[in-house]
CSV table of C-alpha atoms in Angstrom, one decimal:
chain,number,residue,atom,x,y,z
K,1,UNK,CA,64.6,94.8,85.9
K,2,UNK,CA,65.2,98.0,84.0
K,3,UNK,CA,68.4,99.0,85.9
K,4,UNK,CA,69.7,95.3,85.6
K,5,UNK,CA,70.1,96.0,82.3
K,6,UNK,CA,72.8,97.6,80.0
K,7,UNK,CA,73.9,96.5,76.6
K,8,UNK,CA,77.1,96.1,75.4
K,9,UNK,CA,78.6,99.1,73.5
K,10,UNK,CA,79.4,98.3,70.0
K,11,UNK,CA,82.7,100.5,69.9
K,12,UNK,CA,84.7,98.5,72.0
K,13,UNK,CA,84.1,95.6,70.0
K,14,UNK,CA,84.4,97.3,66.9
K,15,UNK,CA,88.2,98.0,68.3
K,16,UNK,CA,89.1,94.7,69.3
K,17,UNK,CA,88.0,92.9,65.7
K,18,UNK,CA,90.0,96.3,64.0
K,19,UNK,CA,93.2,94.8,66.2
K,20,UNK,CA,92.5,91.2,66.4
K,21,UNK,CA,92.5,91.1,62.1
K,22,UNK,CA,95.3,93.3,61.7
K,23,UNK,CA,97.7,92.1,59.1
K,24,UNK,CA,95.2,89.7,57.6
K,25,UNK,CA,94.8,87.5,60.6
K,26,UNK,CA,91.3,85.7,60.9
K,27,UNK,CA,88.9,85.2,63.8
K,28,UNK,CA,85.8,83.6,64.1
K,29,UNK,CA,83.1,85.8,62.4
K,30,UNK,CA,81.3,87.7,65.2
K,31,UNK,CA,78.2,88.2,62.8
K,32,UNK,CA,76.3,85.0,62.4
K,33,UNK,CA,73.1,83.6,61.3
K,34,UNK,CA,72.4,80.5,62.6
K,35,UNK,CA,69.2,78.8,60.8
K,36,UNK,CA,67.9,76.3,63.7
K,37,UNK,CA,65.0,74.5,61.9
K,38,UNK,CA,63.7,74.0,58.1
K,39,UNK,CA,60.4,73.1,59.5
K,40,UNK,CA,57.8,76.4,58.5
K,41,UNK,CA,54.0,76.5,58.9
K,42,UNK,CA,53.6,78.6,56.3
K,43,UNK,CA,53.9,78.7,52.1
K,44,UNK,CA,54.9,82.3,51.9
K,45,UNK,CA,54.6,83.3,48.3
K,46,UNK,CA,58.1,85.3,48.2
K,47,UNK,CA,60.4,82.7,50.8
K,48,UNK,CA,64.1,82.2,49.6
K,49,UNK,CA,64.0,79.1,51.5
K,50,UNK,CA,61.5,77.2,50.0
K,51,UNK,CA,63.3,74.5,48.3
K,52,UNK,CA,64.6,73.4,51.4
K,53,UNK,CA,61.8,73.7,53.9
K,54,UNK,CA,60.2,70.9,55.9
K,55,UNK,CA,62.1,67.9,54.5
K,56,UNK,CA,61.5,64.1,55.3
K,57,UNK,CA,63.4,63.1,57.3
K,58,UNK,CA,64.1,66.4,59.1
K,59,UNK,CA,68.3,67.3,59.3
K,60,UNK,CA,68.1,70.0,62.0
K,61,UNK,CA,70.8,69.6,64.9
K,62,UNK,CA,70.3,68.9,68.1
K,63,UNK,CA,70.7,71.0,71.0
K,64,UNK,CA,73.9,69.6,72.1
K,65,UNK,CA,75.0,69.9,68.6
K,66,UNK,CA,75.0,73.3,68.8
K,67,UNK,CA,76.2,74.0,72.4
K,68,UNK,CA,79.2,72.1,70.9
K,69,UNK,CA,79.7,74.1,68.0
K,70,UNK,CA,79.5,77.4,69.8
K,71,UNK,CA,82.0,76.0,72.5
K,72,UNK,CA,84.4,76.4,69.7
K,73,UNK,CA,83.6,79.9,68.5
K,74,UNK,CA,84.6,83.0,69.9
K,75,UNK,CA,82.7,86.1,70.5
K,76,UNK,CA,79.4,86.6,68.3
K,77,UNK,CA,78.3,89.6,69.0
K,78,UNK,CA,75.0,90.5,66.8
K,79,UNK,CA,73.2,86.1,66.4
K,80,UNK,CA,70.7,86.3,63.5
K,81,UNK,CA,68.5,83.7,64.0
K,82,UNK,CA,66.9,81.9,60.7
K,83,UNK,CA,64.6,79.5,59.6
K,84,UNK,CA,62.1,77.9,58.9
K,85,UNK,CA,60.2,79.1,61.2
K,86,UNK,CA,62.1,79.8,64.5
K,87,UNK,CA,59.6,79.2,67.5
K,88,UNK,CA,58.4,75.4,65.8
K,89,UNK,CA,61.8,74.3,68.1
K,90,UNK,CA,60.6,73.7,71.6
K,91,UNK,CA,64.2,74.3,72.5
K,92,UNK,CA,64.9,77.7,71.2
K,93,UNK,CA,65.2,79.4,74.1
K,94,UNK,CA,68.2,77.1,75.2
K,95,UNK,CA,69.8,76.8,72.2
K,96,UNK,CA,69.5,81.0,72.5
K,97,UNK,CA,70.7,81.0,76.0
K,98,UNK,CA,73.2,78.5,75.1
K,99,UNK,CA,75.0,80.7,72.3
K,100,UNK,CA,74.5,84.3,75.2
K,101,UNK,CA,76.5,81.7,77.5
K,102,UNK,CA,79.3,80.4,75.4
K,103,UNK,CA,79.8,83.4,73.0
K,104,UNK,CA,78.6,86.5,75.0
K,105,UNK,CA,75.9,87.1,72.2
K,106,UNK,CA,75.2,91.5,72.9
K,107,UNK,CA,71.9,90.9,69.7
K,108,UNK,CA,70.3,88.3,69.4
K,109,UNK,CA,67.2,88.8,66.3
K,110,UNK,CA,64.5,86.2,65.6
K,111,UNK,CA,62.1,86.3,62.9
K,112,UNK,CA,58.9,85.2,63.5
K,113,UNK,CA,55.6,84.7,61.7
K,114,UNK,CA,53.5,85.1,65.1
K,115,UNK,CA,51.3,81.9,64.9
K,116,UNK,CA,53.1,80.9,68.1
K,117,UNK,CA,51.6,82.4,71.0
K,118,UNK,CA,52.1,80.6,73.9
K,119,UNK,CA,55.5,80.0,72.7
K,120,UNK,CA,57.1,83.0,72.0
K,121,UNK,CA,55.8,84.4,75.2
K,122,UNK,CA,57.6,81.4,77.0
K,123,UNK,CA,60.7,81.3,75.0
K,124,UNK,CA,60.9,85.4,75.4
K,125,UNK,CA,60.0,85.2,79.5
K,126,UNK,CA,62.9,82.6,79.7
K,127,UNK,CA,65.7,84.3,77.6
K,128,UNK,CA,64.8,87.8,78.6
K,129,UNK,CA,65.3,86.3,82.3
K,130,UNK,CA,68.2,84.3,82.1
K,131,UNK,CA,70.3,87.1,79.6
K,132,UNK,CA,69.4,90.2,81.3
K,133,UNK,CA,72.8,91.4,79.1
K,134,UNK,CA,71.6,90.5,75.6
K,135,UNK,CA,69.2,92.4,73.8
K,136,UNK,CA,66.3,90.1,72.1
K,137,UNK,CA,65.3,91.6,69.2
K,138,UNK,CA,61.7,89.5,68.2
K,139,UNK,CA,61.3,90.5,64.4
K,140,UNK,CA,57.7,90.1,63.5
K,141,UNK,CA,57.0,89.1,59.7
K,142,UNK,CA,54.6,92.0,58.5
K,143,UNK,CA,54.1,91.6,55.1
K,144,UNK,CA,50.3,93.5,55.3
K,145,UNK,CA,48.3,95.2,57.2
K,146,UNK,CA,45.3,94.1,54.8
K,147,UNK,CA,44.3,90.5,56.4
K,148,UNK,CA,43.2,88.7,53.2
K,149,UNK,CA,46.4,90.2,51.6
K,150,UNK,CA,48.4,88.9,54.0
K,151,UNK,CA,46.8,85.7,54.2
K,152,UNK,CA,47.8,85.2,50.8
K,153,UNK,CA,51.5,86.4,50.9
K,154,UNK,CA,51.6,83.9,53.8
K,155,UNK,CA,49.8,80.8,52.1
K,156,UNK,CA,48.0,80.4,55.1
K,157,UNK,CA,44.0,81.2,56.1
K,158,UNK,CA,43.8,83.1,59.6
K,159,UNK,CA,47.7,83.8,59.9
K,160,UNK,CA,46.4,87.8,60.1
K,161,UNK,CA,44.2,87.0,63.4
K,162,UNK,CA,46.8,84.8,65.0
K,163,UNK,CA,49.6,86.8,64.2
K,164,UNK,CA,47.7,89.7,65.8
K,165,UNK,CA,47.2,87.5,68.6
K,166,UNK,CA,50.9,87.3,69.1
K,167,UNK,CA,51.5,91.0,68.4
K,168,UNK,CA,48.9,91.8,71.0
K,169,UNK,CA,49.8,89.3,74.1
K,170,UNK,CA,54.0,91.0,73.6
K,171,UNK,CA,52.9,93.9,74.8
K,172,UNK,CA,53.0,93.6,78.1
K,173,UNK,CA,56.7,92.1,77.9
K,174,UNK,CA,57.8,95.4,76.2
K,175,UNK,CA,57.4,97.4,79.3
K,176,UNK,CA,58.5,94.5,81.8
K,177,UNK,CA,61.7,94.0,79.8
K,178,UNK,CA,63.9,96.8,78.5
K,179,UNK,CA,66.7,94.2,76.7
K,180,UNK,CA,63.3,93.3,74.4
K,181,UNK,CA,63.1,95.6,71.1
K,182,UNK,CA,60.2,94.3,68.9
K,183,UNK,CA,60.3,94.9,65.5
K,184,UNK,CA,57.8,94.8,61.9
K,185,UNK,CA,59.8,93.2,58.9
K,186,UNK,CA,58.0,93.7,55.8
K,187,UNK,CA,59.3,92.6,52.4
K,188,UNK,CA,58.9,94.3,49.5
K,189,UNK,CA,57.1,91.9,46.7
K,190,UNK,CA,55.5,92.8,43.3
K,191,UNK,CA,51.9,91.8,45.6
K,192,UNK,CA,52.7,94.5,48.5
K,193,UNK,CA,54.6,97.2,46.6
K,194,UNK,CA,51.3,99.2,45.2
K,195,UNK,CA,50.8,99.3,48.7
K,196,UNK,CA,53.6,99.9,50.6
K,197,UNK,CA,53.4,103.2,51.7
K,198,UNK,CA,49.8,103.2,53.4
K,199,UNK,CA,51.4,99.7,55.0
K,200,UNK,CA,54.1,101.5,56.1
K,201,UNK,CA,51.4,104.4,57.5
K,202,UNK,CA,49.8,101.8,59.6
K,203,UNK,CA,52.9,100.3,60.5
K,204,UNK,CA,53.8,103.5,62.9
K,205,UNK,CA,50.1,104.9,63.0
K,206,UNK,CA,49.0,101.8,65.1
K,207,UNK,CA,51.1,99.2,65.7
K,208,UNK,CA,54.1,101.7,66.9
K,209,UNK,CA,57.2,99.0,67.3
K,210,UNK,CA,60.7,99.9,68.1
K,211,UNK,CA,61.4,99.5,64.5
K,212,UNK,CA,60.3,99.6,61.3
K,213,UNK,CA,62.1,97.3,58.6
K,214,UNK,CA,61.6,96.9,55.3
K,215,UNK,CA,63.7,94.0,53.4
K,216,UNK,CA,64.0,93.9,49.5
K,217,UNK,CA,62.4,90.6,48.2
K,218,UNK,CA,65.6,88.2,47.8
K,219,UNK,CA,67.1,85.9,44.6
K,220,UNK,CA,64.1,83.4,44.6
K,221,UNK,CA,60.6,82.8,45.1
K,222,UNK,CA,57.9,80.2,44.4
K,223,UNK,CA,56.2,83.0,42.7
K,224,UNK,CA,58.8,84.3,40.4
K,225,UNK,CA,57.0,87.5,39.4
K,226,UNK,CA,57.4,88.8,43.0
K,227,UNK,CA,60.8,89.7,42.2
K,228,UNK,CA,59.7,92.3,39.7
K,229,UNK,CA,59.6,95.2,42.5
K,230,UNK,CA,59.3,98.5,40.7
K,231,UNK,CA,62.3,100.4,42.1
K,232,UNK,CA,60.3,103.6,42.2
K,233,UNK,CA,58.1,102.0,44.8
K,234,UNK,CA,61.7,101.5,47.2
K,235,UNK,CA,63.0,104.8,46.2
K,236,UNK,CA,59.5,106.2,47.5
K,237,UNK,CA,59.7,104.4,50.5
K,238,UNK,CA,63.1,105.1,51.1
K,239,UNK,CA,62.7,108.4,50.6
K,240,UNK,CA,59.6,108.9,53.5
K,241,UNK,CA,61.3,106.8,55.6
K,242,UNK,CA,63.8,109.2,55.9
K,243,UNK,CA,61.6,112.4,55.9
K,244,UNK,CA,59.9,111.3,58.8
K,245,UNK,CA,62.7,110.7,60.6
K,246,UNK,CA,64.3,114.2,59.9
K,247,UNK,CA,60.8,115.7,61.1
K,248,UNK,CA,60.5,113.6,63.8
K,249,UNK,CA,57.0,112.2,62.5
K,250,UNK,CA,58.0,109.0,64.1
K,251,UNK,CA,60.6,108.1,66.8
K,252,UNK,CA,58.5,105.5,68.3
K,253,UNK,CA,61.3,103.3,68.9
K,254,UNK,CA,63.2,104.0,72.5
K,255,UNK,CA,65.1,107.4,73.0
K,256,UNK,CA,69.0,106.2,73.9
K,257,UNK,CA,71.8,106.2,71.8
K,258,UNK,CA,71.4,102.9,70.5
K,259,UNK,CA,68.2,102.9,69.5
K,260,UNK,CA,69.4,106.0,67.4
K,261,UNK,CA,72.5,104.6,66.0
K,262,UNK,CA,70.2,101.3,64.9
K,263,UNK,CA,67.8,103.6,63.6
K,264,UNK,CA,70.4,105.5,61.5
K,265,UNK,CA,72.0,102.2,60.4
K,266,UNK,CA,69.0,101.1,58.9
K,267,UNK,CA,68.4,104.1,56.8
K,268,UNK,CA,72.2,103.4,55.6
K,269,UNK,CA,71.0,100.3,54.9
K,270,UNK,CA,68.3,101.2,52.4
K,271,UNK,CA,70.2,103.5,50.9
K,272,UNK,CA,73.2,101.3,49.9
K,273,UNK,CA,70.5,98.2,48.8
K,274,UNK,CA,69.2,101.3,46.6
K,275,UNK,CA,72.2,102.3,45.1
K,276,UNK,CA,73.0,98.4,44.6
K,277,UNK,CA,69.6,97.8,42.8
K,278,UNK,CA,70.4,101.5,40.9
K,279,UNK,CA,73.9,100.9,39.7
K,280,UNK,CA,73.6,97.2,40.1
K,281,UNK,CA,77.2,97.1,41.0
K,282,UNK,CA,78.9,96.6,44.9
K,283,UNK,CA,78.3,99.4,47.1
K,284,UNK,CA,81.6,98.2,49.6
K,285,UNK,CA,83.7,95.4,50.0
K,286,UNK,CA,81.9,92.5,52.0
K,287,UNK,CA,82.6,90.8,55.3
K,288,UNK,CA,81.0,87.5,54.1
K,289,UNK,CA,82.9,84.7,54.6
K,290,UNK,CA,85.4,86.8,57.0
K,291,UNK,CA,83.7,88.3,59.3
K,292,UNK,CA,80.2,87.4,58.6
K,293,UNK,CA,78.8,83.8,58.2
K,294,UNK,CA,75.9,81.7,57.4
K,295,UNK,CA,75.8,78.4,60.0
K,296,UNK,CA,72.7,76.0,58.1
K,297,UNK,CA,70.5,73.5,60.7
K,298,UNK,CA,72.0,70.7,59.0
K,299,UNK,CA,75.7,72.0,60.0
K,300,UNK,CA,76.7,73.3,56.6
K,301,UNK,CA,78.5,76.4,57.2
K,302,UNK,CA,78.8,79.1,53.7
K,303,UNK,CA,79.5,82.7,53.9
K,304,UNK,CA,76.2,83.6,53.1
K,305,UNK,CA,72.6,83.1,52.0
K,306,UNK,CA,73.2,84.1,48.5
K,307,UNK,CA,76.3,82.4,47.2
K,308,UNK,CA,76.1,79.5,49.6
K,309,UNK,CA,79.7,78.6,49.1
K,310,UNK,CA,80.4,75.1,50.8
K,311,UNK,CA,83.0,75.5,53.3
K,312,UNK,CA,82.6,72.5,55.6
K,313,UNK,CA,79.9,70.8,57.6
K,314,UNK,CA,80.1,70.6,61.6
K,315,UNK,CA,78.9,67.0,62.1
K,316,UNK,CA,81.5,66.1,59.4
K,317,UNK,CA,84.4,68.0,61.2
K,318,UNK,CA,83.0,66.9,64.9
K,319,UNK,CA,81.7,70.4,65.4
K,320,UNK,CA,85.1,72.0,65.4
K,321,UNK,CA,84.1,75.5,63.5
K,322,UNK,CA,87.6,76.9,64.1
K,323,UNK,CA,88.8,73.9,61.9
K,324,UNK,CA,86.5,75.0,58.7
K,325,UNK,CA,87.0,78.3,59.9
K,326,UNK,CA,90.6,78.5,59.3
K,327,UNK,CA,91.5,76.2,56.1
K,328,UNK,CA,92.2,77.4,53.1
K,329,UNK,CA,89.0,76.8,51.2
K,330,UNK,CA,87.4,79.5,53.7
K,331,UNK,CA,89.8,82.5,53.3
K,332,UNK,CA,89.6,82.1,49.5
K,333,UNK,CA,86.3,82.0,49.6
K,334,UNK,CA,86.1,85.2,51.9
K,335,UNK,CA,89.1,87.1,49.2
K,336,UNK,CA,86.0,86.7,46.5
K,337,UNK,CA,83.5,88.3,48.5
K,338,UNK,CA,85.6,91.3,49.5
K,339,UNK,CA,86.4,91.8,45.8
K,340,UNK,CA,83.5,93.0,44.2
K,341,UNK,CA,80.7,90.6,45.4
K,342,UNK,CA,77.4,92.3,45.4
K,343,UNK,CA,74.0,91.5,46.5
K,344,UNK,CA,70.7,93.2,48.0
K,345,UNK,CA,70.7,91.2,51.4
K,346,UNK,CA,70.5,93.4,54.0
K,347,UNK,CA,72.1,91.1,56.8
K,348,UNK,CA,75.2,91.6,54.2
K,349,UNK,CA,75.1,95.2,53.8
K,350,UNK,CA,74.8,96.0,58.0
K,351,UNK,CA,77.6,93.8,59.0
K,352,UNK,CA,79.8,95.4,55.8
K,353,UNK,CA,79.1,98.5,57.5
K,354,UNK,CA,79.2,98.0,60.9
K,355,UNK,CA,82.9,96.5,60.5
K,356,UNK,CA,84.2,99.6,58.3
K,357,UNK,CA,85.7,102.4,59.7
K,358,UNK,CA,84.6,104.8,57.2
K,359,UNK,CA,80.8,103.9,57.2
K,360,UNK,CA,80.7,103.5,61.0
K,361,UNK,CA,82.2,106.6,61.7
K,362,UNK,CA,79.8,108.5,59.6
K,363,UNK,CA,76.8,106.5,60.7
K,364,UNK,CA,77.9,107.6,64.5
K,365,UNK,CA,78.4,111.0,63.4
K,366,UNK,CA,74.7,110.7,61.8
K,367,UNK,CA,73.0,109.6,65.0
K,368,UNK,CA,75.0,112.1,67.0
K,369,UNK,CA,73.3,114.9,65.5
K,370,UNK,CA,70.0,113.5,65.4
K,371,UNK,CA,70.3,111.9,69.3
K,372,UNK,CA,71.4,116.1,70.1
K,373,UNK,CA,68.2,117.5,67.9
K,374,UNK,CA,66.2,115.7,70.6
């Protein structure tokens, strides 16, 4: 299985979007999330999402309401998969395999809040499997290592235990599969921030993923005083994040070029969400709504989680995204993000990034040296 597998390199890619949007042309945005459910089992005390979860009657597509919507999108390189909570659809593996078939997905990430067991397992043997060529990064929502802290961040009693079920029965899929990279997410909240640092200790003391990623809390919460994070606390993070890495105190994720250039992309990442918070002013000119999109359950496609612009809705336009895609409420709506929109959503500041030639080249430069200091 190992030598059946080789990831796309992000370079080429990288070239053909550079020549495909010359002289302002558009394409379909290779960067998507794709939220497949507003169903959650959970009442987590800093969602974004909470207005909108678990609604009667439930909106989410269907499976063949996707498969036709991706039949009329081009390539979508790096699928970010949102929710709700992801593995409540018994069909997220297809819908998964569907998108790697139609739209040659290279990154596919789900989040996951690991009271799924049996399911992620199954959903991960069958996708792992059946797209040896895409690389299934499982994202699994950390918020604590404390359990009756994260019991309460989660609004939900035993989440701890059968989240560490979950974390516990991957294992053995990380050495069967090299196309899976399991990740922590942790957000940073008023209730975790005191203790962030000894989180992030245990994060790469004991549970060791391939990554370690910390997101800043977003624009709303049912607890609104979780959004008053004491920037010191990130800046401190930030700042032994990046110590160990220069040290070498952890590289637990694997040793090849890409797991170098993602590591080095991530500490980008924090910085510019940083500098935002710091200068609270735009760090680059965003992708969103160009070459980045948000694609809801109910079909309501906006440019991105934050400004939620309404372009168009695929049941409405028979699941013909080129159609919203290319009208003329959408390119306006991408010339306002790329002129001085600002936010501190990561998903936002790694595809800005990724698609500029100046940041890419120096975050390939970055992980150049560091892959040769090995």
């Amino acid at each position: 299985m190992a030598d059946a597998f080789k990831n796309r390199n992000f370079l080429p890619h990288f070239l053909r979007v550079k020549w495909r949007t010359s002289f302002g042309r558009r394409i379909t945005p290779p960067f998507v999330t794709l939220f497949v459910t507003t169903r959650c089992d959970e009442h987590c005390i800093h969602c974004f999402y909470w207005e909108e979860l678990n609604p009667k009657p439930n909106h989410d597509m269907h499976l063949e309401e996707y498969e036709k919507s991706f039949a009329s999108m081009d390539e979508i390189y790096n699928l970010f998969i949102g929710g709700g909570e992801p593995f409540l659809r018994e069909d997220l593996a297809e819908i998964v395999l569907a998108a790697a078939r139609l739209n040659s997905v290279a990154n596919v990430y789900v989040p996951t809040n690991g009271q799924h067991t049996h399911h992620t397992l199954s959903v991960l043997e069958r996708t792992l499997t059946n797209a040896p060529q895409m690389r299934f990064h499982l994202n699994l929502s950390l918020d604590s290592t404390d359990e009756a802290q994260y019991d309460r961040i989660r609004g939900k009693q035993k989440a701890y235990r059968r989240m560490m079920e979950t974390w516990k029965a991957i294992q053995p899929l990380r050495h069967r599969f090299p196309n899976l990279v399991v990740h922590t997410l942790t957000t940073v909240m008023l209730e975790n921030q005191d203790q962030i640092l000894d989180i992030y200790q245990e994060l790469k003391t004991h549970f060791k993923p391939d990554g370690i990623n910390f997101n800043y809390i977003r624009h709303k919460a049912p607890e609104a005083e979780q959004l008053q994070v004491n920037e010191e606390r990130y800046q401190a993070l930030r700042q032994q994040m990046e110590e160990d890495a220069r040290s070498g105190t952890w590289r637990n994720y694997r040793r090849t070029s890409g797991g170098m250039l993602n590591d080095t992309l991530d500490r980008e990442v924090r910085r510019t969400v940083a500098r935002t918070v710091e200068k609270n002013a735009p760090q680059f000119s965003c992708v969103a709504g160009r070459l980045a999109c948000v694609i809801y359950s109910n079909g309501d496609v906006v440019e991105c989680e934050i400004k939620n612009s309404p372009i168009g809705n695929l049941r409405q336009e028979g699941y013909n995204f080129r159609k919203i895609w290319f009208a003329e409420p959408a390119r306006q709506i991408a010339h306002a993000a790329a002129n001085g929109c600002y936010c501190t959503h990561e998903c936002g500041h790694y595809s800005s990034q990724i698609y500029s030639a100046s940041s890419l080249t120096k975050i390939m430069t970055k992980a150049a040296i560091a892959q040769a200091s090995w």
